[in-house]
């Protein structure tokens, strides 16, 4: 009986779970569909299982039970179908990212080339507006043509600096000449007034016998600028290039700059010494006592008119005033007699001895030059007689009595 009961239970289970439910059957139709569907990259058998799992999952609880809860059959998790879907998603995301990176690179390149083109056009426009194509540093020589009441000025660039060669030989003022050339060479053309003008029109614009000319020499050759008169509004002037018919309109400051006087281009250094390295200072006055100050390793001592300590600050202030002083005008390039200038019996003489220098620096002051509001003077380094500003002479005369150190009482 017990054996019969066991047979009945076995038959009951076999009835509850049919044979066709226990073993899933392979259907060629689904395998064929799997090869054409989203899982076509899988093995036909794997694709069929993935579609079967999807079908059971969409069928509800029964389908889920039929699948046995196997993630591989449901197409999720680490099974064959789920891994392929994740891989496809990663490939798709990579392709989209790569596409946008390429787009951004292309846009950045386009903007770069656009900006570069705009910069090139801007530079070409700026170059076209310049009066001359080169820079002031490229100028090796220049001349300013003779006009009514003024001589021709010529200068050339040497290894040691600018040298005036006409109307006399003299050292040029390097800073002044470089600034002057920068203003001329860097000037801009406001407009082309005429591509060609008749003789009468040129005369009306000031191009005639007394016109101002300036020649500029560079590696590219010589360029000659011809200046006309100022315009009716006085803020423009007219220029031409010699040998060319065009008439240009420029700012009137350019004509004023080109009409420099010789004095503006000459070196006007009075005495070139180092005040800090002064070893001995002597001030000799025609109407006052002699002042003598010496410096020894940072100690400033007054030897005359009385012995004592000298004020370092006041002595240096006076020395720098002399060092920074400039020649106001040149009175006589080659004087044969110093008496007319009061330099035979000078009003004032300053003698400065510098450390490690054998020769002293001597400034001699003569009589007053009233028309120029200065004093005739000369140094032991040049033969010329020139003018110095009266303010400098007054500073020396007054400062000589204030160089002694004053004790501060608490």
Short mmCIF file of N, CA and C in Angstrom, two decimals, residues 8-68:
data_model
loop_
_atom_site.label_atom_id
_atom_site.label_comp_id
_atom_site.label_asym_id
_atom_site.label_seq_id
_atom_site.Cartn_x
_atom_site.Cartn_y
_atom_site.Cartn_z
N UNK A 8 1.12 6.84 -6.74
CA UNK A 8 0.11 7.85 -7.01
C UNK A 8 0.68 9.26 -6.91
N UNK A 9 1.53 9.48 -5.86
CA UNK A 9 2.14 10.82 -5.73
C UNK A 9 3.00 11.13 -6.92
N UNK A 10 3.73 10.16 -7.42
CA UNK A 10 4.59 10.40 -8.59
C UNK A 10 3.77 10.74 -9.81
N UNK A 11 2.64 9.99 -9.98
CA UNK A 11 1.78 10.28 -11.12
C UNK A 11 1.15 11.65 -11.00
N UNK A 12 0.82 12.06 -9.74
CA UNK A 12 0.22 13.39 -9.54
C UNK A 12 1.19 14.49 -9.94
N UNK A 13 2.48 14.38 -9.54
CA UNK A 13 3.48 15.39 -9.91
C UNK A 13 3.69 15.42 -11.41
N UNK A 14 3.67 14.24 -12.03
CA UNK A 14 3.84 14.22 -13.48
C UNK A 14 2.68 14.89 -14.18
N UNK A 15 1.48 14.78 -13.60
CA UNK A 15 0.33 15.46 -14.19
C UNK A 15 0.40 16.97 -13.97
N UNK A 16 0.92 17.37 -12.80
CA UNK A 16 0.99 18.81 -12.51
C UNK A 16 1.99 19.51 -13.40
N UNK A 17 3.11 18.89 -13.72
CA UNK A 17 4.15 19.51 -14.54
C UNK A 17 4.30 18.69 -15.79
N UNK A 18 3.69 19.10 -16.90
CA UNK A 18 3.77 18.32 -18.14
C UNK A 18 5.21 18.26 -18.62
N UNK A 19 5.42 17.28 -19.49
CA UNK A 19 6.75 17.05 -20.04
C UNK A 19 7.23 18.23 -20.84
N UNK A 20 6.31 18.84 -21.59
CA UNK A 20 6.72 19.97 -22.44
C UNK A 20 7.04 21.22 -21.64
N UNK A 21 6.61 21.34 -20.39
CA UNK A 21 6.95 22.47 -19.53
C UNK A 21 8.31 22.28 -18.86
N UNK A 22 8.66 21.04 -18.56
CA UNK A 22 9.90 20.78 -17.84
C UNK A 22 11.12 21.04 -18.72
N UNK A 23 11.04 20.77 -20.01
CA UNK A 23 12.18 20.93 -20.90
C UNK A 23 11.82 21.91 -22.01
N UNK A 24 12.35 23.09 -22.00
CA UNK A 24 12.04 24.06 -23.07
C UNK A 24 12.54 23.54 -24.40
N UNK A 25 11.69 23.77 -25.40
CA UNK A 25 12.02 23.30 -26.73
C UNK A 25 12.65 24.41 -27.55
N UNK A 26 13.57 24.03 -28.38
CA UNK A 26 14.22 24.98 -29.30
C UNK A 26 13.35 25.15 -30.52
N UNK A 27 12.96 26.38 -30.81
CA UNK A 27 12.11 26.67 -31.95
C UNK A 27 12.91 27.40 -33.02
N UNK A 28 13.05 26.85 -34.20
CA UNK A 28 13.83 27.49 -35.27
C UNK A 28 13.33 28.87 -35.62
N UNK A 29 11.97 29.08 -35.55
CA UNK A 29 11.44 30.39 -35.93
C UNK A 29 12.00 31.48 -35.03
N UNK A 30 12.03 31.17 -33.72
CA UNK A 30 12.56 32.18 -32.79
C UNK A 30 14.06 32.36 -32.97
N UNK A 31 14.75 31.28 -33.28
CA UNK A 31 16.18 31.41 -33.54
C UNK A 31 16.43 32.27 -34.75
N UNK A 32 15.56 32.14 -35.75
CA UNK A 32 15.72 32.97 -36.95
C UNK A 32 15.43 34.42 -36.64
N UNK A 33 14.39 34.66 -35.83
CA UNK A 33 14.09 36.04 -35.42
C UNK A 33 15.21 36.61 -34.57
N UNK A 34 15.80 35.79 -33.73
CA UNK A 34 16.92 36.27 -32.90
C UNK A 34 18.08 36.68 -33.74
N UNK A 35 18.34 36.02 -34.82
CA UNK A 35 19.43 36.40 -35.71
C UNK A 35 19.19 37.71 -36.40
N UNK A 36 17.89 38.13 -36.53
CA UNK A 36 17.57 39.39 -37.21
C UNK A 36 17.33 40.54 -36.25
N UNK A 37 17.14 40.23 -34.97
CA UNK A 37 16.76 41.27 -34.02
C UNK A 37 17.94 41.95 -33.39
N UNK A 38 17.69 42.51 -32.20
CA UNK A 38 18.71 43.28 -31.51
C UNK A 38 19.87 42.44 -31.06
N UNK A 39 19.71 41.12 -31.05
CA UNK A 39 20.78 40.25 -30.59
C UNK A 39 21.42 39.50 -31.73
N UNK A 40 21.40 40.11 -32.89
CA UNK A 40 21.94 39.45 -34.07
C UNK A 40 23.43 39.21 -33.97
N UNK A 41 24.11 39.95 -33.09
CA UNK A 41 25.54 39.75 -32.94
C UNK A 41 25.86 38.55 -32.06
N UNK A 42 24.83 37.93 -31.43
CA UNK A 42 25.05 36.78 -30.56
C UNK A 42 24.95 35.49 -31.35
N UNK A 43 25.31 34.45 -30.67
CA UNK A 43 25.12 33.12 -31.26
C UNK A 43 23.64 32.89 -31.45
N UNK A 44 23.24 32.22 -32.52
CA UNK A 44 21.79 32.01 -32.75
C UNK A 44 21.10 31.39 -31.56
N UNK A 45 21.79 30.45 -30.89
CA UNK A 45 21.16 29.82 -29.74
C UNK A 45 20.99 30.82 -28.61
N UNK A 46 22.05 31.71 -28.40
CA UNK A 46 21.96 32.72 -27.34
C UNK A 46 20.89 33.72 -27.65
N UNK A 47 20.77 34.11 -28.91
CA UNK A 47 19.72 35.05 -29.29
C UNK A 47 18.35 34.48 -29.05
N UNK A 48 18.17 33.21 -29.34
CA UNK A 48 16.86 32.58 -29.11
C UNK A 48 16.52 32.59 -27.64
N UNK A 49 17.52 32.28 -26.79
CA UNK A 49 17.26 32.29 -25.35
C UNK A 49 16.92 33.69 -24.86
N UNK A 50 17.59 34.68 -25.40
CA UNK A 50 17.29 36.06 -24.97
C UNK A 50 15.89 36.45 -25.33
N UNK A 51 15.45 36.12 -26.55
CA UNK A 51 14.07 36.44 -26.95
C UNK A 51 13.07 35.65 -26.15
N UNK A 52 13.42 34.41 -25.84
CA UNK A 52 12.51 33.60 -25.03
C UNK A 52 12.35 34.20 -23.65
N UNK A 53 13.48 34.63 -23.09
CA UNK A 53 13.42 35.25 -21.75
C UNK A 53 12.58 36.50 -21.78
N UNK A 54 12.72 37.31 -22.85
CA UNK A 54 11.93 38.53 -22.97
C UNK A 54 10.44 38.21 -23.09
N UNK A 55 10.14 37.15 -23.83
CA UNK A 55 8.73 36.77 -23.99
C UNK A 55 8.14 36.32 -22.68
N UNK A 56 8.87 35.52 -21.93
CA UNK A 56 8.36 35.05 -20.63
C UNK A 56 8.23 36.19 -19.66
N UNK A 57 9.20 37.13 -19.70
CA UNK A 57 9.13 38.26 -18.75
C UNK A 57 7.93 39.12 -19.03
N UNK A 58 7.58 39.32 -20.30
CA UNK A 58 6.43 40.17 -20.63
C UNK A 58 5.12 39.46 -20.42
N UNK A 59 5.18 38.13 -20.15
CA UNK A 59 3.93 37.38 -19.96
C UNK A 59 3.42 37.45 -18.55
N UNK A 60 4.15 38.11 -17.66
CA UNK A 60 3.66 38.25 -16.30
C UNK A 60 4.27 37.23 -15.38
N UNK A 61 3.60 36.99 -14.23
CA UNK A 61 4.17 36.09 -13.23
C UNK A 61 4.42 34.71 -13.76
N UNK A 62 3.53 34.23 -14.62
CA UNK A 62 3.73 32.90 -15.16
C UNK A 62 4.99 32.79 -15.96
N UNK A 63 5.24 33.81 -16.76
CA UNK A 63 6.47 33.80 -17.55
C UNK A 63 7.69 33.85 -16.67
N UNK A 64 7.63 34.62 -15.61
CA UNK A 64 8.77 34.71 -14.71
C UNK A 64 9.06 33.38 -14.05
N UNK A 65 7.95 32.66 -13.67
CA UNK A 65 8.13 31.34 -13.08
C UNK A 65 8.68 30.37 -14.10
N UNK A 66 8.17 30.54 -15.32
CA UNK A 66 8.65 29.63 -16.36
C UNK A 66 10.13 29.82 -16.60
N UNK A 67 10.59 31.05 -16.49
CA UNK A 67 12.03 31.29 -16.66
C UNK A 67 12.84 30.84 -15.47
N UNK A 68 12.21 30.54 -14.41
CA UNK A 68 12.95 30.06 -13.24
C UNK A 68 13.72 31.14 -12.54
#
